[in-house]
CSV table of C-alpha atoms in Angstrom, one decimal:
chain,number,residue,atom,x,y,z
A,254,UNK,CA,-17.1,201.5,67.8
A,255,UNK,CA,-14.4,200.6,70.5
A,256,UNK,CA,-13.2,204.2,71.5
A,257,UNK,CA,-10.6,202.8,74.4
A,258,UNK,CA,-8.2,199.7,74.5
A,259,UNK,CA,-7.7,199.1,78.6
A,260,UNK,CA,-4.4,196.5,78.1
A,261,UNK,CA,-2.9,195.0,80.9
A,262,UNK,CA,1.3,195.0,81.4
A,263,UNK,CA,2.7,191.6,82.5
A,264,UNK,CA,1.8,188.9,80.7
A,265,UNK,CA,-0.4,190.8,78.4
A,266,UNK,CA,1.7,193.5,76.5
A,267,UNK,CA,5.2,192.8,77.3
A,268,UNK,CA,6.8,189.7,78.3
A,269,UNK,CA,8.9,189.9,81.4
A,270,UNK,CA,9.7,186.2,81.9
A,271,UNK,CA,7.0,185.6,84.4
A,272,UNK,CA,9.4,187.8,86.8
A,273,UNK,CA,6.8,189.4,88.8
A,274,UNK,CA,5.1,185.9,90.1
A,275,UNK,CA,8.5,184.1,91.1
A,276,UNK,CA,9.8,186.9,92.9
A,277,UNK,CA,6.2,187.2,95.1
A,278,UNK,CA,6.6,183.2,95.5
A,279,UNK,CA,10.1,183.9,96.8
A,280,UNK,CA,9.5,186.8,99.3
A,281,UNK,CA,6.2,185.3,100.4
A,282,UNK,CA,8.1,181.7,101.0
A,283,UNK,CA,10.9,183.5,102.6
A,284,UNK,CA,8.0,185.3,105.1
A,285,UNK,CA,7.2,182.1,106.1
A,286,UNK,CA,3.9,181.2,104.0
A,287,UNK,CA,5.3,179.2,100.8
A,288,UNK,CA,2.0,179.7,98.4
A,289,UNK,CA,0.6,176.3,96.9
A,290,UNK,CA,0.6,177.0,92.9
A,291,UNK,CA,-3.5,177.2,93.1
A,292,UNK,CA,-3.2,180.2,96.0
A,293,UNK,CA,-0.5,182.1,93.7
A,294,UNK,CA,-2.6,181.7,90.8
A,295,UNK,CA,-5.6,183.1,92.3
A,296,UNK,CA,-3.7,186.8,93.0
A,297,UNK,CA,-2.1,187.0,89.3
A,298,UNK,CA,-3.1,190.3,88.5
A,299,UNK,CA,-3.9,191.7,91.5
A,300,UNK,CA,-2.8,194.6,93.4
A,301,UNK,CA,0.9,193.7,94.6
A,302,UNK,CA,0.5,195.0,98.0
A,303,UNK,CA,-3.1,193.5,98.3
A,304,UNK,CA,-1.6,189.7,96.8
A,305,UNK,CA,1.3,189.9,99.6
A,306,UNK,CA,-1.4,190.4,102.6
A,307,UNK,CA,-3.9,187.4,101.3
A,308,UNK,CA,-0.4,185.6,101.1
A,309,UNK,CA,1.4,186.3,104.0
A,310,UNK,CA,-2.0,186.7,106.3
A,311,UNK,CA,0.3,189.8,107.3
A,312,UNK,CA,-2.3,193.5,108.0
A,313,UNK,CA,0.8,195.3,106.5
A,314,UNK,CA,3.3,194.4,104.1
A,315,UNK,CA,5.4,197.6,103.1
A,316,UNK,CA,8.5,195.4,104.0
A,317,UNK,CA,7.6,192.6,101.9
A,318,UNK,CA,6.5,195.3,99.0
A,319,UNK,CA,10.3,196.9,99.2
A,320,UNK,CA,11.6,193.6,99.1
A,321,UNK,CA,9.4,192.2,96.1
A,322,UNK,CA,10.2,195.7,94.2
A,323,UNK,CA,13.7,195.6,94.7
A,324,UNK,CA,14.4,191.9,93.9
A,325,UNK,CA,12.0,192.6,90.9
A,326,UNK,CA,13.6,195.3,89.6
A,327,UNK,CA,16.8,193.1,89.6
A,328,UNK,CA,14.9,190.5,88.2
A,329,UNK,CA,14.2,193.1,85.2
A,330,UNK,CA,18.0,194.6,85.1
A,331,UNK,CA,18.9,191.3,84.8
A,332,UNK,CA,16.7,189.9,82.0
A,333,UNK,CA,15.1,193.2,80.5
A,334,UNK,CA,11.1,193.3,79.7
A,335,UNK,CA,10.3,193.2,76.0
A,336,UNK,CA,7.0,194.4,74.1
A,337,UNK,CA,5.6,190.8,73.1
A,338,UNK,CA,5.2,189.4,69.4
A,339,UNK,CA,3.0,192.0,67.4
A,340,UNK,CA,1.9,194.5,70.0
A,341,UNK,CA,3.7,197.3,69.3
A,342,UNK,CA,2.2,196.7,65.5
A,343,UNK,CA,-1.4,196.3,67.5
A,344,UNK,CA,-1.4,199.5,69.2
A,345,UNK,CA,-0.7,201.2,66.4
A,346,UNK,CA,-3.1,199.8,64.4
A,347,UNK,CA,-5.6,200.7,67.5
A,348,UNK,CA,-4.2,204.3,67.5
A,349,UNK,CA,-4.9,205.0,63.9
A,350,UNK,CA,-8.4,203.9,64.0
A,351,UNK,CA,-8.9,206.2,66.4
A,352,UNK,CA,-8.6,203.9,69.7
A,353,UNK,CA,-7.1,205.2,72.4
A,354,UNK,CA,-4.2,202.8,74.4
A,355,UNK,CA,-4.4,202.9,78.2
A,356,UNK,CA,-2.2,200.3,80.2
A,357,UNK,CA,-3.7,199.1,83.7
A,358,UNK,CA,-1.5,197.1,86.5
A,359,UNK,CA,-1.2,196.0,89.5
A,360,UNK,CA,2.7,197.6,90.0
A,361,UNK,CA,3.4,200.8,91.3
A,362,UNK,CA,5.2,203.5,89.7
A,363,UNK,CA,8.6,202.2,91.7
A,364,UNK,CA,7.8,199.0,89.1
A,365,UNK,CA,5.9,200.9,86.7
A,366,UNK,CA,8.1,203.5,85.2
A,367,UNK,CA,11.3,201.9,85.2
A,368,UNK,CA,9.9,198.5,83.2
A,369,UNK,CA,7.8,201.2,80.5
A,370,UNK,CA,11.3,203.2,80.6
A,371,UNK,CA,13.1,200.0,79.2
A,372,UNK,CA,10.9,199.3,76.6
A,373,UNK,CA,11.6,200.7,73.0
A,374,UNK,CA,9.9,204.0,72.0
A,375,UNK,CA,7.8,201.9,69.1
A,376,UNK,CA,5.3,200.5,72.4
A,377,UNK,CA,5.7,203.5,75.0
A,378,UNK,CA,4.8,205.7,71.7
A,379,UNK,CA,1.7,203.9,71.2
A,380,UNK,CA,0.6,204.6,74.8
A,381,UNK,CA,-1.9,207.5,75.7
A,382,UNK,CA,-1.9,207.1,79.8
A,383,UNK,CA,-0.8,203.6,82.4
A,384,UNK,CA,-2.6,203.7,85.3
A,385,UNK,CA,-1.4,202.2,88.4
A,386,UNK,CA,-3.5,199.8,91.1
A,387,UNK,CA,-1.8,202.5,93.9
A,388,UNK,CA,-3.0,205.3,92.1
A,389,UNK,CA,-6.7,204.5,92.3
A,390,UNK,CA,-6.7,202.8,95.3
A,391,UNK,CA,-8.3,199.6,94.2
A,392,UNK,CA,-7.0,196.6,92.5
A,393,UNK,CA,-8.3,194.3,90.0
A,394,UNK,CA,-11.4,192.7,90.1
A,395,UNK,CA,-12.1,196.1,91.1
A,396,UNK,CA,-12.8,198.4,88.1
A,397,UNK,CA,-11.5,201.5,89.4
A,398,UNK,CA,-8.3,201.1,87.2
A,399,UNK,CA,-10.5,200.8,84.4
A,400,UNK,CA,-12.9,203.4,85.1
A,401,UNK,CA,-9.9,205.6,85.7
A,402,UNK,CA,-8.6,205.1,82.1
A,403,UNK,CA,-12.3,206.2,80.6
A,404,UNK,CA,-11.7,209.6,81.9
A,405,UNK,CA,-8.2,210.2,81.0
A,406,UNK,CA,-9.4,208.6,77.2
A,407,UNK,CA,-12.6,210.8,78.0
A,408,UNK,CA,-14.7,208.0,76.8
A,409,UNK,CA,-18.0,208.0,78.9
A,410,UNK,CA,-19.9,205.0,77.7
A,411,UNK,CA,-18.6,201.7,78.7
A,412,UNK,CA,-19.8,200.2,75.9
A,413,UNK,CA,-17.1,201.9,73.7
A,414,UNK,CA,-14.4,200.5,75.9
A,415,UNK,CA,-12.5,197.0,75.1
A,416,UNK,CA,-10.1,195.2,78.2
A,417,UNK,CA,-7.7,192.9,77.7
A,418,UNK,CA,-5.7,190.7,80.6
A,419,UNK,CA,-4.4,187.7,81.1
A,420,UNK,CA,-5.7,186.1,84.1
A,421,UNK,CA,-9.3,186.2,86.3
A,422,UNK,CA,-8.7,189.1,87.9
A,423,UNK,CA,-8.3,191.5,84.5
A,424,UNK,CA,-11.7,189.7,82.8
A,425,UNK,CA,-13.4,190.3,85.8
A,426,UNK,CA,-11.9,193.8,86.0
A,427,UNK,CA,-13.6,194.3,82.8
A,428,UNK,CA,-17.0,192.6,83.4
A,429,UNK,CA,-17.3,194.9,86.6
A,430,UNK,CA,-16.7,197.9,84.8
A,431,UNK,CA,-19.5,196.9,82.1
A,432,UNK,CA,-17.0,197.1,79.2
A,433,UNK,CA,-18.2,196.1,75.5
A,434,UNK,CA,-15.7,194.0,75.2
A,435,UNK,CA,-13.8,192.1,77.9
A,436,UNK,CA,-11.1,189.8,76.2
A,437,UNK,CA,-8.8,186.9,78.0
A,438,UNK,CA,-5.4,187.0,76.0
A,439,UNK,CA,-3.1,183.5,76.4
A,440,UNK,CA,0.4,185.7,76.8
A,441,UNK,CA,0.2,184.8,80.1
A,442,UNK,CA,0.0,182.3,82.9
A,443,UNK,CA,-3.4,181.2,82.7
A,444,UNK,CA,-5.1,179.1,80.5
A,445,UNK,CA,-7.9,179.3,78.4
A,446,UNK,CA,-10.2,177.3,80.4
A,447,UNK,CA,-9.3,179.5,83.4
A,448,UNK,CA,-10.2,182.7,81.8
A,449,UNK,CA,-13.7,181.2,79.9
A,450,UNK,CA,-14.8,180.8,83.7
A,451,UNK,CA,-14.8,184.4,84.6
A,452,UNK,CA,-16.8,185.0,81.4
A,453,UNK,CA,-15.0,186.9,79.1
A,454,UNK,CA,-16.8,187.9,75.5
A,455,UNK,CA,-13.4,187.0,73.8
A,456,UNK,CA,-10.4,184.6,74.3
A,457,UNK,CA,-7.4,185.5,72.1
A,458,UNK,CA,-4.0,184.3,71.3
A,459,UNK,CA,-2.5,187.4,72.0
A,460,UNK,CA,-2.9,191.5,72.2
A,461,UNK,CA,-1.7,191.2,68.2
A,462,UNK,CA,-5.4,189.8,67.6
A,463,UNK,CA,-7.3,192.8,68.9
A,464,UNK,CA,-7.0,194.8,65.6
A,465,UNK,CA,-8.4,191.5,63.9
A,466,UNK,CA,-10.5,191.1,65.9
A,467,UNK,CA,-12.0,195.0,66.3
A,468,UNK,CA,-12.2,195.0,62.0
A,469,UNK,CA,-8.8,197.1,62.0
A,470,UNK,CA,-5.9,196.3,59.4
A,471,UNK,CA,-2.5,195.9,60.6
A,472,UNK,CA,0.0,198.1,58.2
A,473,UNK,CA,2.4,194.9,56.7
């Protein structure tokens, strides 16, 4: 039995426009390094801090990260985040079988918070922890996000633990962390092709699958 849901944010669960990956094209352009589309595809997912160094070729970045949350967070007041099609619905499907919901990203909690505090109470509900690339010190492919999730869930066995993401980085995430089931959603930038190279176990339409998927019923 899958005992923990590890779901990505952007792209995955909520739908933000594609927000996050224009605004890092636009500060890393204006640094002086405009990203070919194949360079800003490779860091979708990733650690925001860690994507603007590969970027930029820059040792530190806080400037570029203040500039990238603040623009984003226009970007977001703007055109608010919204839970995509049938997720809210998933998650608490996943709840009442008895699977615990942790969200993983690559924001920080000057991202983090405000976009979850936008977001109607029928997703945020459904949520039992987010965990943050900056609070674990590691972003994805690096599992620590996920690993971090297992002990707030207190689910020991990997096994018992499904990931979802949209791009590489998340499906390698959750091959790293030796999860049961490592699922590529198509929410998101990246195609399916893309994510059936990182080896995924699963490739889904969407986080509304995962119930489906998993044997659960979704209440009509």
């Amino acid at each position: 039995m899958i005992e923990l849901a590890v779901l990505d944010i952007a792209g995955t669960t909520v739908d933000e426009g594609g927000a996050v990956y224009r605004v890092l094209a636009e500060v890393v352009t204006e640094a002086g390094h405009p990203p070919a589309d194949t360079e800003l595809r490779r860091w979708m997912g990733a650690d925001k801090r860690e994507a603007l160094a590969a970027l930029t070729g820059r040792a530190q970045v806080e400037d570029l990260h203040e500039t990238f949350v603040a623009r984003l967070a226009e970007a977001y007041a703007a055109t608010p985040p919204q839970p995509l099609p049938g997720v809210p619905a998933a998650l608490a499907a996943l709840r009442s079988a008895g699977t615990s919901v942790v969200l993983t990203t690559g924001f920080d909690r000057q991202v983090t918070d405000p976009l979850l505090a936008a977001l109607p109470a029928a997703f945020t509900g459904e949520l039992d922890a987010v965990v943050c690339a900056h609070d674990v010190g590691a972003g994805r492919p690096d599992p620590a996000m996920i690993h971090r999730a297992m002990e707030l869930a207190h689910v020991a066995d990997p096994a018992r633990v499904l990931t979802a993401g949209d791009t590489v980085l998340d499906v390698q995430a959750g091959r790293n962390a030796g999860a049961g089931r490592v699922v590529g959603v198509l929410t998101g930038a990246q195609t399916r092709e893309e994510l059936a190279v990182a080896g995924p176990t699963d490739v889904v339409g969407g986080v509304a699958d995962l119930p489906a998927l998993l044997g659960i019923p979704v209440p009509a």
